[in-house]
Amino acid sequence: MEFSQKLYQAAKPIINDIYEDDFIQKMLLGNIQADALRHYLQADAAYLKEFTNLYALLIPKMNSMNDVKFLVEQIEFMVEGEVLAHDILAQIVGESYEEIIKTKVWPPSGDHYIKHMYFQAHSRENAIYTIAAMAPCPYIYAELAKRSQSDHKLNREKDTAKWFDFYSTEMDDIINVFESLMNKLAESMSDKELEQVKQVFLESCIHERRFFNMAMTLEQWEFGGKVND
């Protein structure tokens, strides 16, 4: 079994939990609250900006010009390619995407996720650690979306179905490249090192779950603690 497949197998329980959590279940039914979608889009805008920067940090770690070319293309996709998915949710909210993301948010779950990825990029010379931190994002979106296509709960009369349709196909290229890179880099690593990479991958899967849940709770920093009326 290739290394990437071992990672996916280990991540299955987490992805199952994400699928059963409120965000995805309400998206399937098409009854998710506008406030949750707005908070998700605002936090995701901040996340995607940093995710794009991480692609740039990966480029110097690449040995192949083809890999560099693909990463540059992915930067362009991050800037423009997910516009359709964002617009689908913005239309449900009833505001333009540009108007929604004028309000900047940086919730704890997004903060911790981004810092997890940057730590791998800055502290590890081997690109596999950064890739392992980034790879769960497209992989989990694709897995959730593909699973939705055969789920009777997917409400085709609601616009949220289009969001699932988008991610059921649009992540395949980056997933394949991340798989190829990880499998190639894993060949020269020890079992102990590969276990560390697996840990990085699974931590990002947990961060993905917390990110979706963050939208449902409208998560914010509670610097003053919770006030009990």
PDB file of C-alpha atoms in Angstrom:
ATOM      1  CA  MET A   1       0.000   0.000   0.000  1.00  0.00           C
ATOM      2  CA  GLU A   2       1.357   3.410  -0.951  1.00  0.00           C
ATOM      3  CA  PHE A   3       2.081   5.858   1.838  1.00  0.00           C
ATOM      4  CA  SER A   4      -0.696   8.268   0.835  1.00  0.00           C
ATOM      5  CA  GLN A   5      -3.237   5.444   0.986  1.00  0.00           C
ATOM      6  CA  LYS A   6      -2.094   4.585   4.502  1.00  0.00           C
ATOM      7  CA  LEU A   7      -2.732   8.208   5.482  1.00  0.00           C
ATOM      8  CA  TYR A   8      -6.209   8.162   3.952  1.00  0.00           C
ATOM      9  CA  GLN A   9      -7.044   4.926   5.730  1.00  0.00           C
ATOM     10  CA  ALA A  10      -5.942   6.369   9.074  1.00  0.00           C
ATOM     11  CA  ALA A  11      -8.024   9.503   8.456  1.00  0.00           C
ATOM     12  CA  LYS A  12     -11.294   7.674   7.696  1.00  0.00           C
ATOM     13  CA  PRO A  13     -12.734   7.874  11.244  1.00  0.00           C
ATOM     14  CA  ILE A  14     -12.111  11.628  11.382  1.00  0.00           C
ATOM     15  CA  ILE A  15     -13.685  12.197   7.969  1.00  0.00           C
ATOM     16  CA  ASN A  16     -16.699  10.122   9.013  1.00  0.00           C
ATOM     17  CA  ASP A  17     -17.077  12.356  12.064  1.00  0.00           C
ATOM     18  CA  ILE A  18     -16.869  15.496   9.913  1.00  0.00           C
ATOM     19  CA  TYR A  19     -19.554  14.130   7.616  1.00  0.00           C
ATOM     20  CA  GLU A  20     -21.883  13.448  10.527  1.00  0.00           C
ATOM     21  CA  ASP A  21     -21.260  16.814  12.210  1.00  0.00           C
ATOM     22  CA  ASP A  22     -23.834  19.588  11.940  1.00  0.00           C
ATOM     23  CA  PHE A  23     -22.158  21.655   9.205  1.00  0.00           C
ATOM     24  CA  ILE A  24     -22.167  18.946   6.546  1.00  0.00           C
ATOM     25  CA  GLN A  25     -25.507  17.477   7.635  1.00  0.00           C
ATOM     26  CA  LYS A  26     -27.221  20.848   7.409  1.00  0.00           C
ATOM     27  CA  MET A  27     -25.521  21.525   4.077  1.00  0.00           C
ATOM     28  CA  LEU A  28     -26.893  18.225   2.769  1.00  0.00           C
ATOM     29  CA  LEU A  29     -30.413  19.119   3.842  1.00  0.00           C
ATOM     30  CA  GLY A  30     -30.043  22.701   2.673  1.00  0.00           C
ATOM     31  CA  ASN A  31     -31.161  24.212   5.978  1.00  0.00           C
ATOM     32  CA  ILE A  32     -27.881  25.625   7.253  1.00  0.00           C
ATOM     33  CA  GLN A  33     -28.134  29.039   8.882  1.00  0.00           C
ATOM     34  CA  ALA A  34     -26.975  32.117   6.964  1.00  0.00           C
ATOM     35  CA  ASP A  35     -24.906  33.266   9.961  1.00  0.00           C
ATOM     36  CA  ALA A  36     -22.952  30.000   9.908  1.00  0.00           C
ATOM     37  CA  LEU A  37     -22.252  30.335   6.188  1.00  0.00           C
ATOM     38  CA  ARG A  38     -21.198  33.955   6.587  1.00  0.00           C
ATOM     39  CA  HIS A  39     -18.804  33.070   9.407  1.00  0.00           C
ATOM     40  CA  TYR A  40     -17.440  30.153   7.382  1.00  0.00           C
ATOM     41  CA  LEU A  41     -16.805  32.331   4.318  1.00  0.00           C
ATOM     42  CA  GLN A  42     -15.137  35.068   6.346  1.00  0.00           C
ATOM     43  CA  ALA A  43     -12.840  32.628   8.142  1.00  0.00           C
ATOM     44  CA  ASP A  44     -12.180  30.686   4.952  1.00  0.00           C
ATOM     45  CA  ALA A  45     -11.078  33.844   3.132  1.00  0.00           C
ATOM     46  CA  ALA A  46      -8.355  34.381   5.739  1.00  0.00           C
ATOM     47  CA  TYR A  47      -7.418  30.691   5.623  1.00  0.00           C
ATOM     48  CA  LEU A  48      -7.156  30.567   1.818  1.00  0.00           C
ATOM     49  CA  LYS A  49      -4.890  33.606   1.727  1.00  0.00           C
ATOM     50  CA  GLU A  50      -2.414  31.836   4.001  1.00  0.00           C
ATOM     51  CA  PHE A  51      -2.871  28.515   2.178  1.00  0.00           C
ATOM     52  CA  THR A  52      -1.822  30.289  -1.024  1.00  0.00           C
ATOM     53  CA  ASN A  53       1.255  31.652   0.734  1.00  0.00           C
ATOM     54  CA  LEU A  54       2.124  28.103   1.793  1.00  0.00           C
ATOM     55  CA  TYR A  55       2.223  27.025  -1.850  1.00  0.00           C
ATOM     56  CA  ALA A  56       4.809  29.753  -2.389  1.00  0.00           C
ATOM     57  CA  LEU A  57       6.862  28.402   0.532  1.00  0.00           C
ATOM     58  CA  LEU A  58       6.749  24.923  -1.004  1.00  0.00           C
ATOM     59  CA  ILE A  59       8.205  26.011  -4.341  1.00  0.00           C
ATOM     60  CA  PRO A  60      11.854  26.330  -3.147  1.00  0.00           C
ATOM     61  CA  LYS A  61      11.594  22.818  -1.682  1.00  0.00           C
ATOM     62  CA  MET A  62      10.719  21.274  -5.068  1.00  0.00           C
ATOM     63  CA  ASN A  63      13.328  19.486  -7.201  1.00  0.00           C
ATOM     64  CA  SER A  64      11.238  19.212 -10.370  1.00  0.00           C
ATOM     65  CA  MET A  65      10.222  22.112 -12.597  1.00  0.00           C
ATOM     66  CA  ASN A  66       6.986  20.274 -13.362  1.00  0.00           C
ATOM     67  CA  ASP A  67       6.162  20.297  -9.658  1.00  0.00           C
ATOM     68  CA  VAL A  68       6.997  23.999  -9.467  1.00  0.00           C
ATOM     69  CA  LYS A  69       4.763  24.691 -12.475  1.00  0.00           C
ATOM     70  CA  PHE A  70       1.877  22.853 -10.884  1.00  0.00           C
ATOM     71  CA  LEU A  71       2.230  24.724  -7.593  1.00  0.00           C
ATOM     72  CA  VAL A  72       2.158  28.031  -9.469  1.00  0.00           C
ATOM     73  CA  GLU A  73      -1.042  26.880 -11.187  1.00  0.00           C
ATOM     74  CA  GLN A  74      -2.497  25.994  -7.804  1.00  0.00           C
ATOM     75  CA  ILE A  75      -1.772  29.490  -6.521  1.00  0.00           C
ATOM     76  CA  GLU A  76      -3.844  30.797  -9.431  1.00  0.00           C
ATOM     77  CA  PHE A  77      -6.607  28.316  -8.607  1.00  0.00           C
ATOM     78  CA  MET A  78      -6.662  29.394  -4.969  1.00  0.00           C
ATOM     79  CA  VAL A  79      -7.063  33.003  -6.082  1.00  0.00           C
ATOM     80  CA  GLU A  80      -9.698  32.407  -8.759  1.00  0.00           C
ATOM     81  CA  GLY A  81     -10.721  28.752  -9.012  1.00  0.00           C
ATOM     82  CA  GLU A  82     -12.912  28.448  -5.931  1.00  0.00           C
ATOM     83  CA  VAL A  83     -14.944  31.538  -6.770  1.00  0.00           C
ATOM     84  CA  LEU A  84     -17.893  29.393  -7.866  1.00  0.00           C
ATOM     85  CA  ALA A  85     -18.022  27.519  -4.550  1.00  0.00           C
ATOM     86  CA  HIS A  86     -17.830  30.782  -2.623  1.00  0.00           C
ATOM     87  CA  ASP A  87     -20.510  32.413  -4.752  1.00  0.00           C
ATOM     88  CA  ILE A  88     -22.878  29.483  -4.201  1.00  0.00           C
ATOM     89  CA  LEU A  89     -22.768  30.007  -0.439  1.00  0.00           C
ATOM     90  CA  ALA A  90     -22.813  33.795  -0.695  1.00  0.00           C
ATOM     91  CA  GLN A  91     -26.005  33.641  -2.753  1.00  0.00           C
ATOM     92  CA  ILE A  92     -27.612  31.538  -0.037  1.00  0.00           C
ATOM     93  CA  VAL A  93     -26.594  34.167   2.522  1.00  0.00           C
ATOM     94  CA  GLY A  94     -28.087  36.811   0.245  1.00  0.00           C
ATOM     95  CA  GLU A  95     -24.991  38.995  -0.047  1.00  0.00           C
ATOM     96  CA  SER A  96     -22.116  39.193  -2.506  1.00  0.00           C
ATOM     97  CA  TYR A  97     -18.982  37.257  -1.564  1.00  0.00           C
ATOM     98  CA  GLU A  98     -16.923  40.446  -1.764  1.00  0.00           C
ATOM     99  CA  GLU A  99     -19.257  42.177   0.680  1.00  0.00           C
ATOM    100  CA  ILE A 100     -19.223  39.243   3.098  1.00  0.00           C
ATOM    101  CA  ILE A 101     -15.424  39.030   3.334  1.00  0.00           C
ATOM    102  CA  LYS A 102     -15.021  42.754   3.955  1.00  0.00           C
ATOM    103  CA  THR A 103     -15.520  41.746   7.577  1.00  0.00           C
ATOM    104  CA  LYS A 104     -12.268  40.104   8.610  1.00  0.00           C
ATOM    105  CA  VAL A 105     -12.406  37.263  11.125  1.00  0.00           C
ATOM    106  CA  TRP A 106      -9.606  35.141  12.567  1.00  0.00           C
ATOM    107  CA  PRO A 107     -11.253  32.561  14.848  1.00  0.00           C
ATOM    108  CA  PRO A 108      -9.190  30.273  17.096  1.00  0.00           C
ATOM    109  CA  SER A 109      -9.761  27.149  14.992  1.00  0.00           C
ATOM    110  CA  GLY A 110      -8.523  28.836  11.832  1.00  0.00           C
ATOM    111  CA  ASP A 111      -5.610  30.379  13.705  1.00  0.00           C
ATOM    112  CA  HIS A 112      -4.422  27.041  15.089  1.00  0.00           C
ATOM    113  CA  TYR A 113      -4.810  25.301  11.721  1.00  0.00           C
ATOM    114  CA  ILE A 114      -2.818  27.929   9.834  1.00  0.00           C
ATOM    115  CA  LYS A 115      -0.055  27.984  12.436  1.00  0.00           C
ATOM    116  CA  HIS A 116       0.155  24.188  12.294  1.00  0.00           C
ATOM    117  CA  MET A 117       0.867  24.378   8.552  1.00  0.00           C
ATOM    118  CA  TYR A 118       3.330  27.252   8.832  1.00  0.00           C
ATOM    119  CA  PHE A 119       5.229  25.387  11.546  1.00  0.00           C
ATOM    120  CA  GLN A 120       5.826  22.493   9.161  1.00  0.00           C
ATOM    121  CA  ALA A 121       6.890  24.827   6.352  1.00  0.00           C
ATOM    122  CA  HIS A 122       9.376  26.779   8.444  1.00  0.00           C
ATOM    123  CA  SER A 123      10.758  24.084  10.740  1.00  0.00           C
ATOM    124  CA  ARG A 124      11.116  21.123   8.356  1.00  0.00           C
ATOM    125  CA  GLU A 125      13.379  21.108   5.312  1.00  0.00           C
ATOM    126  CA  ASN A 126      11.706  18.069   3.776  1.00  0.00           C
ATOM    127  CA  ALA A 127       8.650  19.210   1.806  1.00  0.00           C
ATOM    128  CA  ILE A 128       6.661  16.126   2.804  1.00  0.00           C
ATOM    129  CA  TYR A 129       5.808  17.649   6.190  1.00  0.00           C
ATOM    130  CA  THR A 130       4.323  20.789   4.644  1.00  0.00           C
ATOM    131  CA  ILE A 131       2.475  18.748   2.039  1.00  0.00           C
ATOM    132  CA  ALA A 132       1.118  16.426   4.735  1.00  0.00           C
ATOM    133  CA  ALA A 133      -0.179  19.461   6.620  1.00  0.00           C
ATOM    134  CA  MET A 134      -1.844  20.901   3.493  1.00  0.00           C
ATOM    135  CA  ALA A 135      -3.111  17.739   1.790  1.00  0.00           C
ATOM    136  CA  PRO A 136      -6.065  17.008   4.108  1.00  0.00           C
ATOM    137  CA  CYS A 137      -7.835  20.198   3.026  1.00  0.00           C
ATOM    138  CA  PRO A 138      -8.530  19.257  -0.620  1.00  0.00           C
ATOM    139  CA  TYR A 139      -8.763  15.551   0.191  1.00  0.00           C
ATOM    140  CA  ILE A 140     -11.410  15.968   2.884  1.00  0.00           C
ATOM    141  CA  TYR A 141     -13.504  18.358   0.791  1.00  0.00           C
ATOM    142  CA  ALA A 142     -13.423  15.888  -2.089  1.00  0.00           C
ATOM    143  CA  GLU A 143     -14.267  12.908   0.116  1.00  0.00           C
ATOM    144  CA  LEU A 144     -17.198  14.687   1.738  1.00  0.00           C
ATOM    145  CA  ALA A 145     -18.511  15.839  -1.629  1.00  0.00           C
ATOM    146  CA  LYS A 146     -18.153  12.458  -3.329  1.00  0.00           C
ATOM    147  CA  ARG A 147     -19.914  10.738  -0.448  1.00  0.00           C
ATOM    148  CA  SER A 148     -22.757  13.244  -0.715  1.00  0.00           C
ATOM    149  CA  GLN A 149     -23.473  12.271  -4.318  1.00  0.00           C
ATOM    150  CA  SER A 150     -24.969   8.937  -3.245  1.00  0.00           C
ATOM    151  CA  ASP A 151     -26.557  10.197  -0.029  1.00  0.00           C
ATOM    152  CA  HIS A 152     -30.355  10.313  -0.161  1.00  0.00           C
ATOM    153  CA  LYS A 153     -30.236  13.252   2.263  1.00  0.00           C
ATOM    154  CA  LEU A 154     -28.649  15.504  -0.384  1.00  0.00           C
ATOM    155  CA  ASN A 155     -31.447  17.937  -1.200  1.00  0.00           C
ATOM    156  CA  ARG A 156     -31.176  18.661  -4.917  1.00  0.00           C
ATOM    157  CA  GLU A 157     -33.782  21.384  -4.603  1.00  0.00           C
ATOM    158  CA  LYS A 158     -31.394  23.474  -2.480  1.00  0.00           C
ATOM    159  CA  ASP A 159     -28.414  25.444  -3.783  1.00  0.00           C
ATOM    160  CA  THR A 160     -26.121  23.822  -1.226  1.00  0.00           C
ATOM    161  CA  ALA A 161     -26.133  20.742  -3.501  1.00  0.00           C
ATOM    162  CA  LYS A 162     -24.117  22.756  -6.040  1.00  0.00           C
ATOM    163  CA  TRP A 163     -21.385  23.255  -3.417  1.00  0.00           C
ATOM    164  CA  PHE A 164     -21.047  19.485  -3.045  1.00  0.00           C
ATOM    165  CA  ASP A 165     -21.068  19.056  -6.830  1.00  0.00           C
ATOM    166  CA  PHE A 166     -18.183  21.515  -7.187  1.00  0.00           C
ATOM    167  CA  TYR A 167     -15.922  19.814  -4.673  1.00  0.00           C
ATOM    168  CA  SER A 168     -16.758  16.313  -5.948  1.00  0.00           C
ATOM    169  CA  THR A 169     -14.557  16.963  -9.015  1.00  0.00           C
ATOM    170  CA  GLU A 170     -12.482  20.130  -8.673  1.00  0.00           C
ATOM    171  CA  MET A 171      -9.979  18.861  -6.088  1.00  0.00           C
ATOM    172  CA  ASP A 172      -8.810  15.798  -8.009  1.00  0.00           C
ATOM    173  CA  ASP A 173      -5.746  17.369  -9.661  1.00  0.00           C
ATOM    174  CA  ILE A 174      -4.193  18.760  -6.492  1.00  0.00           C
ATOM    175  CA  ILE A 175      -4.981  15.553  -4.592  1.00  0.00           C
ATOM    176  CA  ASN A 176      -3.176  13.499  -7.240  1.00  0.00           C
ATOM    177  CA  VAL A 177      -0.110  15.757  -7.186  1.00  0.00           C
ATOM    178  CA  PHE A 178       0.075  15.804  -3.383  1.00  0.00           C
ATOM    179  CA  GLU A 179      -0.228  11.995  -3.404  1.00  0.00           C
ATOM    180  CA  SER A 180       2.568  11.642  -5.945  1.00  0.00           C
ATOM    181  CA  LEU A 181       4.877  13.993  -4.059  1.00  0.00           C
ATOM    182  CA  MET A 182       4.272  12.348  -0.689  1.00  0.00           C
ATOM    183  CA  ASN A 183       4.725   8.836  -2.068  1.00  0.00           C
ATOM    184  CA  LYS A 184       7.964   9.812  -3.798  1.00  0.00           C
ATOM    185  CA  LEU A 185       9.402  11.596  -0.767  1.00  0.00           C
ATOM    186  CA  ALA A 186       8.325   8.816   1.594  1.00  0.00           C
ATOM    187  CA  GLU A 187      10.502   6.261  -0.210  1.00  0.00           C
ATOM    188  CA  SER A 188      13.707   7.564   1.379  1.00  0.00           C
ATOM    189  CA  MET A 189      12.337   8.051   4.899  1.00  0.00           C
ATOM    190  CA  SER A 190      12.526   5.855   7.979  1.00  0.00           C
ATOM    191  CA  ASP A 191       9.482   4.344   9.665  1.00  0.00           C
ATOM    192  CA  LYS A 192       9.922   6.770  12.552  1.00  0.00           C
ATOM    193  CA  GLU A 193       9.938   9.765  10.200  1.00  0.00           C
ATOM    194  CA  LEU A 194       6.891   8.485   8.342  1.00  0.00           C
ATOM    195  CA  GLU A 195       5.048   8.150  11.632  1.00  0.00           C
ATOM    196  CA  GLN A 196       5.784  11.838  12.264  1.00  0.00           C
ATOM    197  CA  VAL A 197       4.415  12.719   8.819  1.00  0.00           C
ATOM    198  CA  LYS A 198       1.290  10.683   9.556  1.00  0.00           C
ATOM    199  CA  GLN A 199       0.850  12.627  12.795  1.00  0.00           C
ATOM    200  CA  VAL A 200       1.065  15.914  10.876  1.00  0.00           C
ATOM    201  CA  PHE A 201      -1.547  14.705   8.377  1.00  0.00           C
ATOM    202  CA  LEU A 202      -3.985  13.543  11.038  1.00  0.00           C
ATOM    203  CA  GLU A 203      -3.577  16.740  13.039  1.00  0.00           C
ATOM    204  CA  SER A 204      -4.661  18.685   9.956  1.00  0.00           C
ATOM    205  CA  CYS A 205      -7.683  16.402   9.634  1.00  0.00           C
ATOM    206  CA  ILE A 206      -8.661  17.324  13.188  1.00  0.00           C
ATOM    207  CA  HIS A 207      -8.123  20.993  12.364  1.00  0.00           C
ATOM    208  CA  GLU A 208     -10.464  20.599   9.375  1.00  0.00           C
ATOM    209  CA  ARG A 209     -13.167  19.213  11.643  1.00  0.00           C
ATOM    210  CA  ARG A 210     -12.750  22.070  14.086  1.00  0.00           C
ATOM    211  CA  PHE A 211     -12.889  24.576  11.228  1.00  0.00           C
ATOM    212  CA  PHE A 212     -16.295  23.338  10.084  1.00  0.00           C
ATOM    213  CA  ASN A 213     -17.563  23.267  13.668  1.00  0.00           C
ATOM    214  CA  MET A 214     -16.240  26.797  14.166  1.00  0.00           C
ATOM    215  CA  ALA A 215     -18.749  28.019  11.600  1.00  0.00           C
ATOM    216  CA  MET A 216     -21.665  26.433  13.430  1.00  0.00           C
ATOM    217  CA  THR A 217     -20.732  27.951  16.796  1.00  0.00           C
ATOM    218  CA  LEU A 218     -19.757  31.345  15.301  1.00  0.00           C
ATOM    219  CA  GLU A 219     -16.496  30.839  17.178  1.00  0.00           C
ATOM    220  CA  GLN A 220     -14.653  33.915  18.431  1.00  0.00           C
ATOM    221  CA  TRP A 221     -11.804  34.650  20.779  1.00  0.00           C
ATOM    222  CA  GLU A 222     -13.166  34.909  24.315  1.00  0.00           C
ATOM    223  CA  PHE A 223     -10.549  37.139  25.847  1.00  0.00           C
ATOM    224  CA  GLY A 224     -12.868  38.132  28.664  1.00  0.00           C
ATOM    225  CA  GLY A 225     -14.265  34.673  29.246  1.00  0.00           C
ATOM    226  CA  LYS A 226     -17.901  33.724  28.876  1.00  0.00           C
ATOM    227  CA  VAL A 227     -20.390  36.073  30.500  1.00  0.00           C
ATOM    228  CA  ASN A 228     -23.223  34.335  32.310  1.00  0.00           C
ATOM    229  CA  ASP A 229     -26.375  36.423  32.500  1.00  0.00           C
TER     230      ASP A 229
END
